[in-house]
Amino acid sequence: MSQIKIFDTTLRDGEQSPGCSMNLKEKIEVAKCLERLKVDVIEAGFAISSPGDFESVQTIARTVKSCSVASLARANTKDIDCAWEAVKDAADPRIHVFIATSPLHMEYKLKMSPEAVLEKAAAMVAYAKKYCPNVEFSAEDATRSDVDFLVQVVDAAIRNGATVINLPDTVGYTTPDEMRALIATVIERVPGSDKVEFSVHCHNDLGMATANSLAGVLGGARQIECTINGLGERAGNTSLEEVVMAMHTRPDLFGEHTTGIETTQIYRASKTVYNIIGQTAPINKPIVGRNAFLHEAGIHQHGVLSNKKTYEILTPESVGVRVNNIVLGKHSGKHAFEARLKELGYELSADELLRCFEEFKVLCDKKKDVTDADLEALVTHSATEDAETTDGYKLDWFAVHTSNFTTATSTVCLKLGDEKFEDVCLGDGPIDAAFQAIDRIVKPVEHTFELYRINSISQGKDTLGEVSVKLTAENRTFSGRGLSTDIIEASILAYISAVNKLRAYTARKNKEE
Ligand code: KIV
Ligand code: ZN
């Protein structure tokens, strides 16, 4: 049996896509999820792209102990120096060097001849190898490259010390048959292939990323590059949850290949990442969407009641989704609370447990029954909230006056350290008025209000409302989340969280300049 390595690039390919930017603490929260999932490699970022990226790659490299940590680098000495500086303290550092090999990219993007690209690839792999034993080489746009040329480049990379060869489908153009054949052909034609691991990295522009990655494995790849929830450039990357569960569900096809992923952590990781970027899973998303394990149609329900396997090819429990919803309430003690969280797959530190238990007690005063969905929302919010700027503005109190025949008014009082700031605004509804009052207090730089979304966590009129807000400024997204049984409070909390991030980013940029 051979183990297929899972190389997770949520923090690089995922994070660089529009609407998915994360701050340092949020990236660390994702890295912790990836460790719990037991991925083999975390691509923590593209160290040279900004001082912030460098800092997050370095911090993750120094924090993560149980898997390899990689930084991306273009094929030039400056990028490689920076990538090494960022990952060198990792338990198992990796430098990931890439250069494009397709005619289109070489002519129009790199403005280099194929000969020059070949020479550069060889020289820069050798340069990275001087620093690091673990060097991955990617031939960007491999699936639109000339196979004879690709064979030459891969051969040169291996001769100069690459340990992993990645053949990306950069623009999501290929098909499963083509991907399988490409990997098999390159392995067969390059003499040193047996000494390295081959890898696939597929984008999802035509909806075939998962199928193409699995076909790559059948062609001989031993590493799959993927992301939580399939985040990534344009239509995204291969979903970690899909490739992993496909291999686990079809041992008849992939029996000799398996992954080391702790599948019961999939749902938690997915929720955390969606929370951080202020999104929720599309309801029909495979594995992690709300409907993935629901059986609505009568004929399906009947079948499932007789034998679950009639319509269920994998169990919700296998990916960490709990279906027997045990309800806790105000009389539940800390032990019952902790035990339920453990059953849901959440092992919290003493501090985290105390904080969440206090929030749980507050919630019990507002809501009679606290369901598993409420608990999950509470814990993931608490973790990601903690991962946001802790030194920003906090809500002290708010008051709104609204009706369908007067203009809404909101008064908001925020705390910054020991100081309090209060403002009042009229608005087009209480939420608009509250956001304007917050703007008057915080005075964030000019930005666009991109998204406001409200989502109910469970059933019942007293459900928790989860509000996501997204702001954009300078081509970056700043997302915020708020959770409360009161949707105005949830909205205010979400907006403060986003504005705090924008404020922290501006302060940091001003300092760097
Ligand atoms: O899609 C791609 O080709 C990439 C490479 C940098 C690996 O992300
Ligand atoms: Zn990519």
Coordinates of C-alpha atoms and ligand atoms in Angstrom, one line a residue:
M1 CA 0.0 0.0 0.0
S2 CA 1.4 3.4 -0.9
Q3 CA 0.5 6.6 0.9
I4 CA -0.6 9.5 -1.2
K5 CA 0.7 12.7 0.3
I6 CA -1.7 15.6 0.8
F7 CA -0.1 19.0 0.1
D8 CA -2.5 21.6 1.4
T9 CA -2.2 25.1 -0.3
T10 CA -5.2 26.8 1.4
L11 CA -2.8 29.3 2.9
R12 CA -1.2 30.1 -0.5
D13 CA -3.3 29.3 -3.6
G14 CA -6.5 29.6 -1.5
E15 CA -5.5 32.7 0.4
Q16 CA -4.3 34.6 -2.7
S17 CA -7.7 34.3 -4.4
P18 CA -10.2 37.2 -4.2
G19 CA -12.2 37.5 -1.0
C20 CA -10.1 34.9 0.9
S21 CA -7.3 37.0 2.5
M22 CA -6.6 36.2 6.1
N23 CA -4.6 37.8 8.8
L24 CA -1.7 36.2 10.7
K25 CA -3.8 34.8 13.6
E26 CA -6.4 33.5 11.2
K27 CA -3.7 31.7 9.2
I28 CA -2.4 30.1 12.4
E29 CA -5.9 28.9 13.2
V30 CA -6.1 27.3 9.7
A31 CA -2.6 25.8 10.2
K32 CA -3.8 24.2 13.4
C33 CA -6.7 22.6 11.6
L34 CA -4.4 21.3 9.0
E35 CA -2.2 19.7 11.6
R36 CA -5.2 18.1 13.2
L37 CA -6.2 16.8 9.7
K38 CA -2.6 15.3 9.5
V39 CA -1.8 16.7 6.1
D40 CA 1.7 15.9 4.9
V41 CA 2.7 19.4 3.7
I42 CA 1.4 22.9 4.4
E43 CA 2.2 25.5 1.8
A44 CA 2.1 28.4 4.2
G45 CA 2.4 31.2 1.6
F46 CA 4.5 33.0 -1.0
A47 CA 7.1 34.5 1.3
I48 CA 8.4 37.2 -1.1
S49 CA 5.0 38.6 -2.0
S50 CA 4.8 40.9 1.1
P51 CA 6.3 41.4 4.5
G52 CA 3.0 40.1 6.0
D53 CA 3.3 36.9 3.9
F54 CA 6.9 36.5 5.0
E55 CA 5.9 36.8 8.7
S56 CA 3.0 34.3 8.4
V57 CA 5.1 31.7 6.6
Q58 CA 7.9 32.1 9.2
T59 CA 5.5 31.9 12.1
I60 CA 3.8 28.8 10.7
A61 CA 7.1 27.2 10.0
R62 CA 8.2 27.8 13.6
T63 CA 4.8 26.6 15.1
V64 CA 4.0 23.5 13.1
K65 CA 5.8 20.4 14.2
S66 CA 4.1 17.4 12.7
C67 CA 4.3 18.1 8.9
S68 CA 6.5 19.8 6.3
V69 CA 6.1 23.5 5.7
A70 CA 6.7 25.0 2.3
S71 CA 7.0 28.5 0.8
L72 CA 6.4 29.2 -2.9
A73 CA 9.2 30.9 -4.9
R74 CA 9.6 32.0 -8.5
A75 CA 12.7 30.7 -10.2
N76 CA 15.0 33.5 -9.1
T77 CA 17.6 33.9 -6.4
K78 CA 15.7 36.7 -4.5
D79 CA 12.5 34.6 -4.2
I80 CA 14.4 31.5 -3.1
D81 CA 16.5 33.4 -0.5
C82 CA 13.4 34.8 1.0
A83 CA 11.5 31.5 0.9
W84 CA 14.4 29.8 2.7
E85 CA 14.7 32.5 5.3
A86 CA 10.9 32.0 6.0
V87 CA 10.9 28.2 6.2
K88 CA 14.3 27.4 7.5
D89 CA 13.2 26.9 11.2
A90 CA 10.5 24.4 10.2
A91 CA 10.8 20.8 11.4
D92 CA 10.8 19.7 7.8
P93 CA 11.2 22.8 5.5
R94 CA 10.5 22.7 1.8
I95 CA 11.2 25.3 -1.0
H96 CA 8.7 25.2 -3.8
V97 CA 10.2 26.6 -7.0
F98 CA 8.1 27.2 -10.1
I99 CA 8.5 28.4 -13.7
A100 CA 6.1 28.3 -16.6
T101 CA 6.8 25.8 -19.4
S102 CA 3.9 26.4 -21.8
P103 CA 4.5 28.3 -25.1
L104 CA 1.9 30.9 -24.2
H105 CA 3.4 31.6 -20.7
M106 CA 7.0 31.6 -21.9
E107 CA 6.4 34.0 -24.8
Y108 CA 3.9 36.4 -23.3
K109 CA 4.4 36.3 -19.6
L110 CA 8.1 35.4 -19.1
K111 CA 9.3 36.7 -22.4
M112 CA 11.9 33.9 -22.4
S113 CA 12.9 31.3 -24.9
P114 CA 12.4 27.6 -24.1
E115 CA 16.2 27.2 -23.8
A116 CA 16.4 30.0 -21.3
V117 CA 13.5 28.5 -19.2
L118 CA 15.2 25.2 -19.2
E119 CA 18.5 26.7 -18.0
K120 CA 16.7 28.8 -15.4
A121 CA 14.8 25.8 -14.0
A122 CA 17.9 23.8 -13.6
A123 CA 20.0 26.6 -12.1
M124 CA 17.3 27.7 -9.6
V125 CA 16.5 24.1 -8.4
A126 CA 20.3 23.7 -7.8
Y127 CA 20.3 27.1 -6.0
A128 CA 17.4 26.1 -3.7
K129 CA 19.0 22.7 -3.1
K130 CA 22.0 24.3 -1.5
Y131 CA 19.7 25.6 1.2
C132 CA 17.2 22.8 1.6
P133 CA 17.2 19.0 1.0
N134 CA 13.5 19.1 0.2
V135 CA 12.9 21.0 -3.1
E136 CA 9.7 20.8 -5.1
F137 CA 9.7 22.0 -8.7
S138 CA 6.5 23.0 -10.5
A139 CA 6.3 23.4 -14.3
E140 CA 3.5 26.0 -14.3
D141 CA 0.8 25.4 -17.0
A142 CA 2.3 21.9 -17.5
T143 CA -0.9 20.6 -19.1
R144 CA -0.6 23.1 -22.0
S145 CA 3.1 22.5 -22.4
D146 CA 4.8 20.6 -25.2
V147 CA 5.4 17.1 -23.7
D148 CA 8.9 16.8 -25.2
F149 CA 10.0 20.1 -23.7
L150 CA 8.3 19.2 -20.3
V151 CA 10.3 15.9 -20.2
Q152 CA 13.5 17.9 -20.7
V153 CA 12.7 20.4 -18.0
V154 CA 11.6 17.7 -15.5
D155 CA 14.8 15.8 -16.3
A156 CA 16.9 18.9 -15.6
A157 CA 15.1 19.6 -12.3
I158 CA 15.6 16.1 -11.1
R159 CA 19.3 16.1 -12.1
N160 CA 19.7 19.3 -10.1
G161 CA 18.2 18.0 -6.9
A162 CA 14.4 18.3 -7.0
T163 CA 12.7 15.8 -4.8
V164 CA 9.1 16.4 -5.9
I165 CA 8.0 17.2 -9.4
N166 CA 4.6 18.9 -9.7
L167 CA 2.7 19.1 -13.0
P168 CA 0.0 21.7 -12.5
D169 CA -3.2 22.1 -14.5
T170 CA -2.8 25.8 -13.9
V171 CA -5.9 26.9 -15.8
G172 CA -8.1 23.9 -15.2
Y173 CA -8.0 22.9 -18.9
T174 CA -7.2 19.2 -18.9
T175 CA -9.4 16.1 -18.6
P176 CA -8.9 13.0 -16.4
D177 CA -7.7 10.8 -19.3
E178 CA -5.2 13.5 -20.4
M179 CA -3.9 14.0 -16.8
R180 CA -3.4 10.3 -16.2
A181 CA -1.5 10.0 -19.5
L182 CA 0.6 13.1 -18.9
I183 CA 1.9 11.9 -15.5
A184 CA 2.5 8.3 -16.8
T185 CA 4.3 9.6 -19.9
V186 CA 6.6 11.9 -18.0
I187 CA 7.4 9.2 -15.4
E188 CA 8.2 6.8 -18.2
R189 CA 10.3 9.1 -20.3
V190 CA 12.4 10.8 -17.5
P191 CA 15.2 8.5 -16.4
G192 CA 15.4 9.6 -12.7
S193 CA 11.6 9.6 -12.1
D194 CA 11.8 6.7 -9.7
K195 CA 13.9 8.8 -7.3
V196 CA 11.3 11.6 -6.9
E197 CA 7.7 11.9 -6.1
F198 CA 5.3 13.2 -8.8
S199 CA 2.5 15.6 -7.8
V200 CA -0.7 17.1 -9.3
H201 CA -2.1 20.5 -8.7
C202 CA -5.4 21.0 -10.5
H203 CA -7.6 24.0 -10.9
N204 CA -11.3 23.7 -11.2
D205 CA -12.2 25.9 -14.2
L206 CA -14.2 23.2 -15.9
G207 CA -15.3 21.4 -12.7
M208 CA -12.8 18.6 -13.1
A209 CA -10.1 19.3 -10.5
T210 CA -11.0 16.4 -8.3
A211 CA -11.4 14.0 -11.2
N212 CA -8.1 15.2 -12.7
S213 CA -6.2 14.8 -9.4
L214 CA -7.5 11.3 -8.9
A215 CA -6.6 10.4 -12.5
G216 CA -3.1 11.8 -11.8
V217 CA -2.8 9.3 -8.9
L218 CA -3.7 6.5 -11.3
G219 CA -1.1 7.7 -13.7
G220 CA 1.6 7.5 -10.9
A221 CA 1.4 10.8 -8.9
R222 CA 2.0 10.3 -5.2
Q223 CA 1.2 13.8 -4.0
I224 CA -2.1 15.8 -4.5
E225 CA -2.1 19.5 -4.0
C226 CA -5.4 20.7 -2.8
T227 CA -7.2 23.2 -0.5
I228 CA -9.9 23.1 2.2
N229 CA -13.3 23.8 0.5
G230 CA -11.6 24.0 -2.9
L231 CA -10.5 27.6 -2.4
G232 CA -8.1 28.9 -5.0
E233 CA -7.5 31.1 -8.0
R234 CA -10.7 31.7 -10.1
A235 CA -13.0 28.6 -9.9
G236 CA -10.7 27.2 -7.2
N237 CA -8.4 24.3 -6.6
T238 CA -9.0 20.6 -5.9
S239 CA -11.1 20.2 -2.7
L240 CA -9.1 18.3 0.0
E241 CA -12.3 16.8 1.3
E242 CA -13.4 15.5 -2.1
V243 CA -10.1 13.8 -3.1
V244 CA -9.6 12.3 0.4
M245 CA -13.1 11.0 0.7
A246 CA -13.1 9.7 -2.9
M247 CA -10.0 7.6 -2.1
H248 CA -11.5 6.4 1.2
T249 CA -14.9 5.6 -0.3
R250 CA -13.5 3.7 -3.3
P251 CA -10.9 1.3 -2.1
D252 CA -11.9 -0.9 -5.0
L253 CA -10.3 1.7 -7.3
F254 CA -7.6 3.3 -5.1
G255 CA -7.1 0.4 -2.6
E256 CA -3.3 0.3 -2.9
H257 CA -3.3 4.1 -2.3
T258 CA -4.5 5.8 0.7
T259 CA -4.0 9.1 2.5
G260 CA -3.0 9.7 6.1
I261 CA -5.8 12.2 6.6
E262 CA -7.8 12.2 9.9
T263 CA -11.1 12.4 8.0
T264 CA -13.2 13.1 11.1
Q265 CA -11.6 16.5 11.3
I266 CA -12.8 17.5 7.8
Y267 CA -16.0 19.2 8.8
R268 CA -14.4 21.2 11.5
A269 CA -11.6 22.4 9.2
S270 CA -14.2 23.3 6.5
K271 CA -16.3 25.3 9.0
T272 CA -13.3 27.2 10.4
V273 CA -12.1 28.2 6.9
Y274 CA -15.6 29.3 5.8
N275 CA -15.9 31.3 9.0
I276 CA -12.6 33.0 8.5
I277 CA -13.4 34.1 5.0
G278 CA -17.0 35.1 5.8
Q279 CA -18.7 32.5 3.6
T280 CA -20.8 29.5 4.1
A281 CA -20.7 26.2 2.1
P282 CA -23.1 26.1 -0.9
I283 CA -25.9 23.8 0.4
N284 CA -25.2 21.1 -2.1
K285 CA -21.4 21.2 -1.8
P286 CA -20.0 17.6 -1.6
I287 CA -19.0 16.4 1.8
V288 CA -19.4 19.6 3.7
G289 CA -22.6 21.3 2.4
R290 CA -25.7 21.4 4.5
N291 CA -27.6 19.0 2.3
A292 CA -24.7 16.5 1.8
F293 CA -26.3 14.0 4.2
L294 CA -29.9 15.1 4.1
H295 CA -32.6 12.8 2.6
E296 CA -35.6 14.9 1.8
A297 CA -37.5 12.9 -0.9
G298 CA -39.9 10.3 0.6
I299 CA -38.5 7.5 -1.5
H300 CA -34.9 8.3 -0.3
Q301 CA -36.1 8.5 3.3
H302 CA -37.8 5.1 3.1
G303 CA -34.6 3.5 1.6
V304 CA -32.3 5.1 4.2
L305 CA -34.6 4.0 7.1
S306 CA -34.4 0.4 5.8
N307 CA -30.7 0.5 5.1
K308 CA -28.5 3.6 5.2
K309 CA -26.4 2.3 2.4
T310 CA -29.3 2.7 -0.1
Y311 CA -28.5 6.4 -0.5
E312 CA -25.4 7.0 1.6
I313 CA -22.0 6.2 0.2
L314 CA -20.2 7.6 3.2
T315 CA -21.3 8.3 6.7
P316 CA -21.6 11.9 8.2
E317 CA -19.6 10.6 11.2
S318 CA -16.6 9.7 9.0
V319 CA -16.1 13.4 8.1
G320 CA -17.0 14.7 11.6
V321 CA -20.6 15.6 11.0
R322 CA -22.8 14.6 14.0
V323 CA -26.4 13.7 13.3
N324 CA -27.8 12.8 16.7
N325 CA -28.4 16.2 17.9
I326 CA -28.1 16.1 21.7
V327 CA -29.5 19.3 23.2
L328 CA -27.8 21.1 26.1
G329 CA -29.4 23.8 28.2
K330 CA -28.9 26.1 31.1
H331 CA -28.7 23.3 33.6
S332 CA -25.9 21.6 31.7
G333 CA -22.6 21.8 33.7
K334 CA -19.1 22.3 32.5
H335 CA -18.4 18.6 32.3
A336 CA -21.4 17.9 30.1
F337 CA -20.4 20.8 27.9
E338 CA -16.8 19.6 27.7
A339 CA -17.9 16.0 27.0
R340 CA -20.2 17.1 24.2
L341 CA -17.5 19.2 22.6
K342 CA -15.2 16.2 22.8
E343 CA -17.8 14.0 21.0
L344 CA -18.0 16.7 18.4
G345 CA -14.2 16.5 17.9
Y346 CA -13.2 19.7 19.7
E347 CA -10.5 19.3 22.3
L348 CA -10.1 22.8 23.8
S349 CA -7.3 24.1 26.1
A350 CA -8.4 25.1 29.6
D351 CA -8.6 28.8 28.6
E352 CA -10.5 28.1 25.5
L353 CA -12.9 25.9 27.4
L354 CA -13.5 28.5 30.0
R355 CA -14.2 31.2 27.5
C356 CA -16.5 29.0 25.4
F357 CA -18.4 27.8 28.6
E358 CA -19.0 31.4 29.6
E359 CA -20.4 32.2 26.1
F360 CA -22.5 29.0 26.3
K361 CA -24.0 30.2 29.6
V362 CA -24.9 33.6 28.1
L363 CA -26.5 31.8 25.2
C364 CA -28.5 29.5 27.5
D365 CA -30.2 32.6 29.0
K366 CA -31.3 33.6 25.5
K367 CA -32.1 30.3 24.0
K368 CA -33.8 27.3 25.6
D369 CA -32.1 24.5 23.7
V370 CA -28.5 24.7 22.6
T371 CA -27.9 22.3 19.7
D372 CA -24.7 20.8 18.3
A373 CA -24.9 23.3 15.4
D374 CA -25.1 26.1 18.0
L375 CA -22.1 24.7 19.9
E376 CA -20.0 24.3 16.7
A377 CA -20.8 27.9 15.7
L378 CA -19.9 29.1 19.2
V379 CA -16.6 27.3 19.3
T380 CA -15.5 28.1 15.8
H381 CA -16.5 31.7 16.2
S382 CA -14.7 31.9 19.5
A383 CA -11.5 30.5 18.0
T384 CA -11.6 32.7 14.9
E385 CA -12.6 35.8 17.0
D386 CA -9.6 35.2 19.2
A387 CA -7.6 34.9 16.0
E388 CA -8.6 38.4 14.9
T389 CA -7.1 41.6 16.2
T390 CA -7.5 41.5 20.0
D391 CA -6.4 45.1 20.4
G392 CA -9.1 46.7 18.3
Y393 CA -12.4 48.3 19.1
K394 CA -14.9 46.3 21.1
L395 CA -18.7 46.8 21.4
D396 CA -19.7 48.2 24.8
W397 CA -23.4 48.7 24.2
F398 CA -25.8 49.8 21.5
A399 CA -29.4 51.1 21.3
V400 CA -31.6 51.4 18.2
H401 CA -34.9 53.0 17.5
T402 CA -36.7 51.8 14.4
S403 CA -40.2 51.6 13.0
N404 CA -41.8 51.5 9.5
F405 CA -42.9 55.2 9.7
T406 CA -39.8 56.9 11.2
T407 CA -36.1 57.1 10.2
A408 CA -34.1 54.6 12.1
T409 CA -31.6 55.8 14.7
S410 CA -28.7 53.9 16.3
T411 CA -26.4 54.8 19.1
V412 CA -23.2 52.8 19.5
C413 CA -20.7 52.9 22.2
L414 CA -17.3 51.3 21.5
K415 CA -14.3 50.7 23.8
L416 CA -10.7 50.9 22.8
G417 CA -8.6 49.9 25.7
D418 CA -10.0 51.8 28.7
E419 CA -11.4 54.6 26.5
K420 CA -15.1 54.7 25.4
F421 CA -16.5 56.4 22.3
E422 CA -20.1 57.0 21.6
D423 CA -21.9 58.2 18.4
V424 CA -25.4 58.3 17.1
C425 CA -26.6 58.2 13.4
L426 CA -29.8 58.2 11.4
G427 CA -29.9 55.6 8.7
D428 CA -31.8 53.5 6.2
G429 CA -32.7 51.0 8.9
P430 CA -31.0 50.3 12.3
I431 CA -28.1 48.3 10.8
D432 CA -27.1 51.0 8.3
A433 CA -27.4 53.6 11.1
A434 CA -25.3 51.5 13.5
F435 CA -22.6 51.0 10.8
Q436 CA -22.5 54.7 10.1
A437 CA -22.1 55.4 13.8
I438 CA -19.2 52.9 13.9
D439 CA -17.6 54.6 10.9
R440 CA -17.8 57.9 12.7
I441 CA -16.0 56.5 15.7
V442 CA -13.3 54.4 14.0
K443 CA -12.8 56.5 10.8
P444 CA -11.6 53.6 8.6
V445 CA -9.9 54.4 5.3
E446 CA -12.0 54.6 2.2
H447 CA -13.5 51.2 1.4
T448 CA -16.3 49.4 -0.5
F449 CA -19.0 47.6 1.4
E450 CA -18.9 44.3 -0.5
L451 CA -21.2 41.9 1.2
Y452 CA -23.6 41.5 4.1
R453 CA -25.0 38.0 4.7
I454 CA -27.1 36.6 7.5
N455 CA -27.5 32.9 8.2
S456 CA -29.4 31.0 10.8
I457 CA -27.4 28.4 12.7
S458 CA -30.2 26.0 13.7
Q459 CA -34.0 25.7 13.5
G460 CA -36.4 27.7 15.7
K461 CA -37.3 31.4 16.0
D462 CA -34.7 31.8 18.8
T463 CA -31.9 30.6 16.5
L464 CA -28.5 32.1 16.6
G465 CA -28.0 34.5 13.7
E466 CA -24.5 34.5 12.0
V467 CA -23.7 37.7 10.1
S468 CA -20.8 38.0 7.6
V469 CA -19.6 41.3 6.4
K470 CA -16.9 42.0 3.8
L471 CA -15.2 45.2 3.0
T472 CA -12.6 45.8 0.3
A473 CA -9.9 48.4 0.2
E474 CA -6.7 48.4 -1.9
N475 CA -7.7 45.1 -3.6
R476 CA -7.8 43.3 -0.3
T477 CA -10.8 41.9 1.5
F478 CA -11.5 42.4 5.2
S479 CA -14.2 40.0 6.5
G480 CA -15.9 40.0 9.8
R481 CA -18.3 37.7 11.5
G482 CA -20.8 38.2 14.4
L483 CA -22.9 35.7 16.2
S484 CA -25.9 36.5 18.4
T485 CA -29.5 35.6 18.9
D486 CA -30.1 39.3 18.2
I487 CA -29.3 40.0 14.5
I488 CA -28.6 43.7 15.0
E489 CA -26.0 42.8 17.6
A490 CA -24.6 40.1 15.3
S491 CA -24.4 42.7 12.5
I492 CA -22.7 45.2 14.7
L493 CA -20.1 42.6 15.9
A494 CA -19.4 41.5 12.3
Y495 CA -18.9 45.1 11.1
I496 CA -16.6 46.0 14.1
S497 CA -14.6 42.8 13.4
A498 CA -14.1 43.8 9.7
V499 CA -13.3 47.4 10.4
N500 CA -10.8 46.4 13.1
K501 CA -9.0 44.3 10.5
L502 CA -9.0 47.1 8.0
R503 CA -7.7 49.4 10.7
A504 CA -4.9 47.0 11.7
Y505 CA -3.9 46.5 8.0
T506 CA -3.7 50.3 7.4
A507 CA -1.7 50.8 10.6
R508 CA 0.7 48.1 9.6
K509 CA 1.1 49.4 6.0
N510 CA 1.7 53.0 7.3
K511 CA 4.4 51.6 9.6
E512 CA 6.1 49.6 6.8
E513 CA 6.1 52.7 4.6
Ligands
KIV1 O1 -1.6 26.8 -10.5 C1 -0.4 26.7 -10.5 O2 0.3 26.4 -11.5 C2 0.3 27.1 -9.3 C3 1.8 26.9 -9.2 C4 2.5 28.0 -8.7 C5 2.1 25.6 -8.5 O3 -0.3 27.5 -8.3
ZN2 ZN -2.5 27.0 -8.5

